[in-house]
Short mmCIF file of C-alpha atoms in Angstrom, two decimals:
data_model
loop_
_atom_site.label_atom_id
_atom_site.label_comp_id
_atom_site.label_asym_id
_atom_site.label_seq_id
_atom_site.Cartn_x
_atom_site.Cartn_y
_atom_site.Cartn_z
CA ILE N 1 73.86 -101.81 -17.90
CA GLU N 2 75.25 -104.45 -20.25
CA SER N 3 72.07 -104.34 -22.34
CA VAL N 4 72.73 -100.65 -23.03
CA TYR N 5 76.53 -100.32 -23.09
CA GLY N 6 77.84 -103.81 -23.76
CA ALA N 7 79.52 -106.61 -21.80
CA PRO N 8 82.72 -104.76 -20.76
CA ALA N 9 80.64 -101.95 -19.24
CA GLY N 10 78.45 -104.51 -17.50
CA GLU N 11 81.50 -106.16 -15.96
CA GLN N 12 82.92 -102.81 -14.86
CA PHE N 13 79.59 -101.86 -13.29
CA LEU N 14 79.40 -105.18 -11.44
CA ALA N 15 82.89 -104.77 -10.01
CA LEU N 16 82.07 -101.26 -8.78
CA TRP N 17 78.69 -102.26 -7.39
CA ARG N 18 80.11 -105.27 -5.52
CA LYS N 19 82.83 -103.01 -4.13
CA HIS N 20 80.31 -100.62 -2.60
CA ILE N 21 78.40 -103.53 -1.06
CA GLY N 22 81.69 -104.59 0.56
CA PHE N 23 82.01 -101.13 2.07
CA PHE N 24 78.51 -101.45 3.54
CA VAL N 25 79.56 -104.80 5.02
CA ASP N 26 82.57 -103.04 6.57
CA TYR N 27 80.24 -100.41 8.02
CA THR N 28 78.01 -103.15 9.40
CA LEU N 29 80.93 -104.91 11.08
CA GLY N 30 82.00 -101.58 12.56
CA ALA N 31 78.47 -101.00 13.88
CA ALA N 32 78.36 -104.52 15.33
CA GLY N 33 81.65 -103.99 17.14
CA LYS N 34 80.94 -100.36 18.08
CA ASP N 35 84.09 -99.50 16.18
CA GLU N 36 83.62 -95.87 15.14
CA ALA N 37 86.94 -95.76 13.29
CA LYS N 38 85.90 -98.72 11.12
CA LYS N 39 82.55 -97.07 10.38
CA LYS N 40 84.24 -93.78 9.50
CA LYS N 41 86.66 -95.58 7.15
CA ALA N 42 83.74 -97.36 5.46
CA LEU N 43 81.94 -94.06 4.90
CA ALA N 44 85.11 -92.57 3.41
CA ASP N 45 85.39 -95.58 1.12
CA LEU N 46 81.75 -95.11 0.11
CA ASP N 47 82.47 -91.47 -0.73
CA GLY N 48 85.29 -92.68 -2.97
CA TYR N 49 82.94 -95.20 -4.54
CA ARG N 50 80.42 -92.47 -5.32
CA ALA N 51 83.09 -90.54 -7.19
CA ASP N 52 84.22 -93.65 -9.08
CA PHE N 53 80.65 -94.56 -9.99
CA GLY N 54 79.94 -91.03 -11.16
CA ALA N 55 83.05 -91.14 -13.35
CA PHE N 56 82.04 -94.52 -14.81
CA ILE N 57 78.52 -93.35 -15.69
CA ALA N 58 79.74 -90.02 -17.09
CA SER N 59 82.29 -91.78 -19.31
CA ALA N 60 79.48 -93.80 -20.85
CA ASN N 61 76.86 -91.07 -20.99
CA PRO N 62 77.49 -87.32 -21.32
CA GLU N 63 73.87 -86.71 -20.31
CA LEU N 64 74.81 -87.83 -16.79
CA PRO N 65 77.62 -85.65 -15.35
CA LYS N 66 80.04 -87.22 -12.90
CA GLN N 67 79.28 -84.91 -9.97
CA ALA N 68 75.52 -85.11 -10.44
CA VAL N 69 75.62 -88.91 -10.36
CA ALA N 70 77.94 -88.96 -7.35
CA ASP N 71 75.71 -86.50 -5.49
CA GLU N 72 72.60 -88.57 -6.31
CA LEU N 73 74.14 -91.41 -4.29
CA ILE N 74 74.62 -89.34 -1.12
CA PRO N 75 71.13 -90.18 0.22
CA HIS N 76 71.65 -93.86 -0.65
CA VAL N 77 74.73 -94.04 1.54
CA ALA N 78 73.31 -91.93 4.36
CA THR N 79 69.93 -93.68 4.61
CA LEU N 80 71.28 -97.22 4.40
CA ALA N 81 73.94 -96.40 7.00
CA ALA N 82 71.17 -95.07 9.27
CA ALA N 83 69.22 -98.32 8.81
CA ILE N 84 72.31 -100.38 9.65
CA ASP N 85 72.89 -98.33 12.81
CA ALA N 86 69.29 -98.97 13.86
CA GLN N 87 69.70 -102.69 13.19
CA ALA N 88 72.90 -102.78 15.24
CA ALA N 89 71.12 -101.03 18.11
CA GLY N 90 68.21 -103.47 17.96
CA SER N 91 65.88 -100.56 17.34
CA PRO N 92 62.38 -101.27 16.00
CA GLU N 93 62.93 -98.15 13.87
CA ALA N 94 65.23 -100.23 11.65
CA PHE N 95 62.29 -101.30 9.47
CA ALA N 96 61.11 -97.74 8.82
CA LYS N 97 64.68 -96.59 8.17
CA LEU N 98 65.23 -99.40 5.68
CA GLN N 99 61.98 -98.46 3.94
CA ALA N 100 63.21 -94.85 3.77
CA ALA N 101 66.48 -96.02 2.21
CA ALA N 102 64.63 -98.06 -0.40
CA ALA N 103 62.29 -95.14 -1.14
CA HIS N 104 65.18 -93.13 -2.54
CA MET N 105 66.13 -95.67 -5.18
CA PRO N 106 63.29 -94.95 -7.64
CA MET N 107 64.71 -91.41 -7.86
CA THR N 108 68.12 -92.84 -8.74
CA ALA N 109 66.47 -95.07 -11.33
CA ALA N 110 64.61 -92.08 -12.81
CA VAL N 111 67.84 -90.11 -13.17
CA LEU N 112 69.73 -92.99 -14.81
CA ALA N 113 66.84 -94.06 -17.04
CA GLY N 114 66.20 -90.49 -18.13
CA GLY N 115 69.83 -89.96 -19.11
CA ILE N 116 70.04 -93.27 -20.96
CA ALA N 117 66.76 -92.65 -22.79
CA LYS N 118 67.96 -89.22 -23.90
CA GLN N 119 71.36 -90.51 -25.04
CA LYS N 120 69.97 -93.51 -26.92
CA LYS N 121 66.93 -91.62 -28.21
CA LEU N 122 64.59 -94.27 -26.83
CA ALA N 123 60.92 -93.89 -27.75
CA GLY N 124 58.53 -92.42 -25.20
CA ASP N 125 59.21 -90.48 -22.03
CA SER N 126 60.67 -92.39 -19.11
CA ASN N 127 59.42 -89.68 -16.76
CA GLY N 128 56.03 -89.27 -18.48
CA GLY N 129 52.69 -90.25 -17.00
CA GLY N 130 52.67 -93.85 -18.20
CA GLY N 131 56.31 -94.55 -17.39
CA SER N 132 56.06 -92.89 -13.99
CA LEU N 133 52.94 -94.87 -13.08
CA ARG N 134 54.58 -98.16 -13.99
CA ALA N 135 57.76 -97.24 -12.09
CA LEU N 136 55.74 -96.19 -9.02
CA LEU N 137 53.69 -99.38 -8.92
CA THR N 138 56.80 -101.48 -9.52
CA SER N 139 58.64 -99.95 -6.58
CA GLN N 140 55.61 -100.10 -4.28
CA LEU N 141 54.73 -103.71 -5.14
CA GLN N 142 58.30 -104.93 -4.79
CA GLU N 143 58.57 -103.06 -1.50
CA HIS N 144 55.40 -104.86 -0.38
CA VAL N 145 57.05 -108.25 -0.87
CA TYR N 146 60.29 -107.36 0.87
CA LEU N 147 58.54 -105.69 3.82
CA ALA N 148 56.18 -108.66 4.08
CA GLY N 149 59.22 -110.94 4.14
CA LEU N 150 60.82 -108.87 6.90
CA ALA N 151 57.60 -109.03 8.90
CA THR N 152 57.13 -112.78 8.49
CA GLY N 153 60.80 -113.39 9.22
CA THR N 154 60.49 -111.37 12.42
CA ALA N 155 57.35 -113.29 13.42
CA LEU N 156 59.17 -116.58 12.86
CA ASP N 157 62.34 -115.53 14.71
CA PRO N 158 62.37 -117.40 18.05
CA LYS N 159 64.09 -114.41 19.68
CA GLN N 160 61.33 -112.06 18.54
CA GLY N 161 58.04 -113.61 17.44
CA PRO N 162 54.58 -112.35 16.50
CA THR N 163 53.97 -110.57 19.83
CA SER N 164 57.29 -108.69 19.89
CA ALA N 165 57.84 -104.95 19.51
CA ALA N 166 60.01 -105.76 16.49
CA PHE N 167 57.14 -107.55 14.74
CA LYS N 168 54.78 -104.65 15.48
CA ALA N 169 57.31 -102.24 13.98
CA ALA N 170 57.75 -104.46 10.91
CA ALA N 171 53.98 -104.77 10.48
CA ASP N 172 53.52 -101.00 10.89
CA THR N 173 56.13 -100.35 8.21
CA LEU N 174 54.45 -102.85 5.90
CA ASP N 175 51.15 -101.06 6.49
CA LYS N 176 52.69 -97.74 5.44
CA ASN N 177 53.44 -99.39 2.11
CA SER N 178 49.83 -100.58 1.91
CA ILE N 179 48.61 -97.04 2.50
CA ALA N 180 50.98 -95.71 -0.17
CA LEU N 181 49.63 -98.25 -2.66
CA SER N 182 46.08 -97.24 -1.80
CA LYS N 183 46.99 -93.60 -2.46
CA SER N 184 48.24 -94.60 -5.91
CA ILE N 185 44.87 -96.24 -6.62
CA GLU N 186 43.07 -93.24 -5.14
CA SER N 187 44.97 -90.88 -7.46
CA VAL N 188 43.39 -92.67 -10.43
CA TYR N 189 39.96 -93.79 -9.21
CA GLY N 190 39.17 -91.56 -6.23
CA ALA N 191 39.07 -91.87 -2.44
CA PRO N 192 36.32 -94.55 -2.15
CA ALA N 193 38.28 -96.85 -4.47
CA GLY N 194 41.45 -96.16 -2.52
CA GLU N 195 39.71 -97.13 0.72
CA GLN N 196 38.28 -100.29 -0.83
CA PHE N 197 41.69 -101.25 -2.17
CA LEU N 198 43.30 -100.69 1.23
CA ALA N 199 40.76 -102.90 2.99
CA LEU N 200 41.32 -105.69 0.46
CA TRP N 201 45.09 -105.34 0.57
CA ARG N 202 45.24 -105.40 4.35
CA LYS N 203 42.99 -108.46 4.32
CA HIS N 204 45.40 -110.42 2.12
CA ILE N 205 48.32 -109.46 4.35
CA GLY N 206 46.35 -110.89 7.27
CA PHE N 207 46.00 -114.16 5.38
CA PHE N 208 49.78 -114.27 4.89
CA VAL N 209 50.17 -113.72 8.64
CA ASP N 210 47.81 -116.68 9.20
CA TYR N 211 49.97 -118.75 6.85
CA THR N 212 53.08 -117.69 8.77
CA LEU N 213 51.57 -118.70 12.10
CA GLY N 214 50.60 -122.03 10.56
CA ALA N 215 54.15 -122.53 9.32
CA ALA N 216 55.55 -121.60 12.73
CA GLY N 217 53.34 -124.17 14.45
CA LYS N 218 53.67 -126.78 11.70
CA ASP N 219 49.91 -126.59 11.41
CA GLU N 220 49.14 -127.77 7.88
CA ALA N 221 45.40 -127.22 8.31
CA LYS N 222 45.98 -123.56 9.21
CA LYS N 223 48.27 -123.12 6.22
CA LYS N 224 45.74 -124.76 3.91
CA LYS N 225 42.97 -122.47 5.23
CA ALA N 226 45.18 -119.41 4.68
CA LEU N 227 45.86 -120.45 1.08
CA ALA N 228 42.13 -120.94 0.50
CA ASP N 229 41.50 -117.47 1.92
CA LEU N 230 44.18 -116.07 -0.38
CA ASP N 231 42.46 -117.71 -3.35
CA GLY N 232 39.27 -115.97 -2.30
CA TYR N 233 41.16 -112.71 -2.01
CA ARG N 234 42.51 -113.10 -5.54
CA ALA N 235 38.97 -113.39 -6.87
CA ASP N 236 37.79 -110.40 -4.83
CA PHE N 237 40.74 -108.29 -5.95
CA GLY N 238 40.17 -109.27 -9.58
CA ALA N 239 36.51 -108.25 -9.27
CA PHE N 240 37.48 -104.91 -7.69
CA ILE N 241 39.97 -104.06 -10.44
CA ALA N 242 37.64 -105.22 -13.24
CA ALA N 243 34.83 -103.07 -11.85
CA ALA N 244 37.06 -100.02 -12.11
CA ASN N 245 38.77 -100.86 -15.41
CA PRO N 246 37.27 -102.87 -18.28
CA ASN N 247 40.77 -103.33 -19.72
CA LEU N 248 41.66 -105.57 -16.77
CA PRO N 249 39.34 -108.63 -16.69
CA LYS N 250 38.56 -110.19 -13.32
CA LYS N 251 40.03 -113.63 -14.03
CA ALA N 252 43.18 -112.23 -15.67
CA VAL N 253 43.90 -110.10 -12.61
CA ALA N 254 43.13 -112.97 -10.22
CA ASP N 255 45.39 -115.32 -12.18
CA GLU N 256 48.19 -112.74 -12.20
CA LEU N 257 48.27 -112.99 -8.40
CA ILE N 258 48.80 -116.77 -8.36
CA PRO N 259 52.63 -116.47 -8.52
CA HIS N 260 52.53 -113.76 -5.82
CA VAL N 261 50.76 -116.07 -3.40
CA ALA N 262 52.78 -119.17 -4.30
CA SER N 263 56.20 -117.51 -4.25
CA LEU N 264 55.68 -115.61 -1.00
CA ALA N 265 54.28 -118.74 0.66
CA ALA N 266 57.41 -120.61 -0.46
CA ALA N 267 59.60 -117.90 1.07
CA ILE N 268 57.68 -118.11 4.35
CA ASP N 269 58.07 -121.90 4.42
CA ALA N 270 61.82 -121.47 3.94
CA GLN N 271 61.96 -118.90 6.74
CA ALA N 272 60.04 -121.24 9.05
CA ALA N 273 62.46 -124.07 8.24
CA GLY N 274 65.50 -121.89 8.87
CA ASP N 275 66.55 -122.51 5.27
CA PRO N 276 69.26 -120.16 3.91
CA GLU N 277 67.34 -120.28 0.61
CA ALA N 278 64.69 -118.05 2.21
CA VAL N 279 66.46 -114.90 0.99
CA ALA N 280 66.64 -116.15 -2.60
CA LYS N 281 63.00 -117.24 -2.44
CA LEU N 282 61.98 -113.81 -1.20
CA GLN N 283 63.91 -112.23 -4.06
CA ALA N 284 62.15 -114.55 -6.52
CA SER N 285 58.81 -113.47 -5.05
CA ALA N 286 59.70 -109.79 -5.42
CA ALA N 287 60.88 -110.41 -8.99
CA HIS N 288 57.31 -111.21 -10.04
CA MET N 289 55.90 -107.87 -8.97
CA PRO N 290 57.18 -105.82 -11.95
CA MET N 291 54.96 -108.04 -14.12
CA THR N 292 51.96 -107.22 -11.95
CA ALA N 293 52.86 -103.52 -12.12
CA LYS N 294 53.15 -103.74 -15.91
CA ILE N 295 49.70 -105.28 -16.28
CA LEU N 296 48.01 -102.84 -13.91
CA SER N 297 49.74 -99.73 -15.24
CA GLY N 298 49.14 -100.83 -18.84
CA GLY N 299 45.43 -101.23 -18.22
CA ILE N 300 45.21 -97.88 -16.44
CA ALA N 301 47.19 -96.09 -19.16
CA LYS N 302 44.88 -97.56 -21.79
CA GLN N 303 41.82 -96.42 -19.85
CA PHE N 304 43.18 -92.91 -19.24
CA ALA N 305 45.47 -92.33 -22.22
CA ASP N 306 45.44 -88.54 -21.83
CA LYS N 307 46.55 -88.69 -18.20
CA PHE N 308 49.11 -91.46 -18.67
CA PRO N 309 50.77 -91.04 -22.08
CA ALA N 310 53.52 -93.45 -23.13
#
């Protein structure tokens, strides 16, 4: 926000954004204590936040009306509240509900980016084929990391573990993301390529599970084997992508996945050690994925310029 509207606007945004997170914390505490009045108050505060946020955005950008922005945040509040309720109830559905809450945010991003691009007369079309492809892959790849982190964290939780219903639910939710990614590949290269991608992608998730089990058991040999398998996966994935797209060389794609493997492994190690830094390490791992999305979408857009214009 600061990069578009300046430092004062960035500070105002941050204050508003932190405020709404505080209201979600209030809702969480209400859910934990089965305090319906506290939850109701938090939802009322979040409604007030939506109006304030809409007013802030509208004051900076006439392309984004106050009510439209406020209304766009209704699903954000409702879906995240539903996920918190499921967490408080210990429901395995919490993972799927959190994924549903996250799935709305690319729509919010599209609305805000579209309004900013129109106001500032930015080149290209933020909602065009190329921009939409990059945004889709970015959201799906970042979701992959966070869902993988939730799954590994559940597997490493002594109260849950890799045989628990919670882990199965987390793994199933992660697999839905894998299927969605495969559908994105299928939309460009066809069903056989989508199936091949899905098999490869699921395979690498299995190697991360092996690494997690090694970390849980302090089995360095198992961890080392998993990392070797992930290196093999990187080469296989690079070969798959290069076979489909000459703009994306095998080694370049394989090398692009090095930080993915290293950063997610570091997050898993932190989870296994009970280190509070695990959350920050997972965020750092997710922060690499927009770069991967940029490389993949750029190569695809170059290959199919008519279908994915800038």
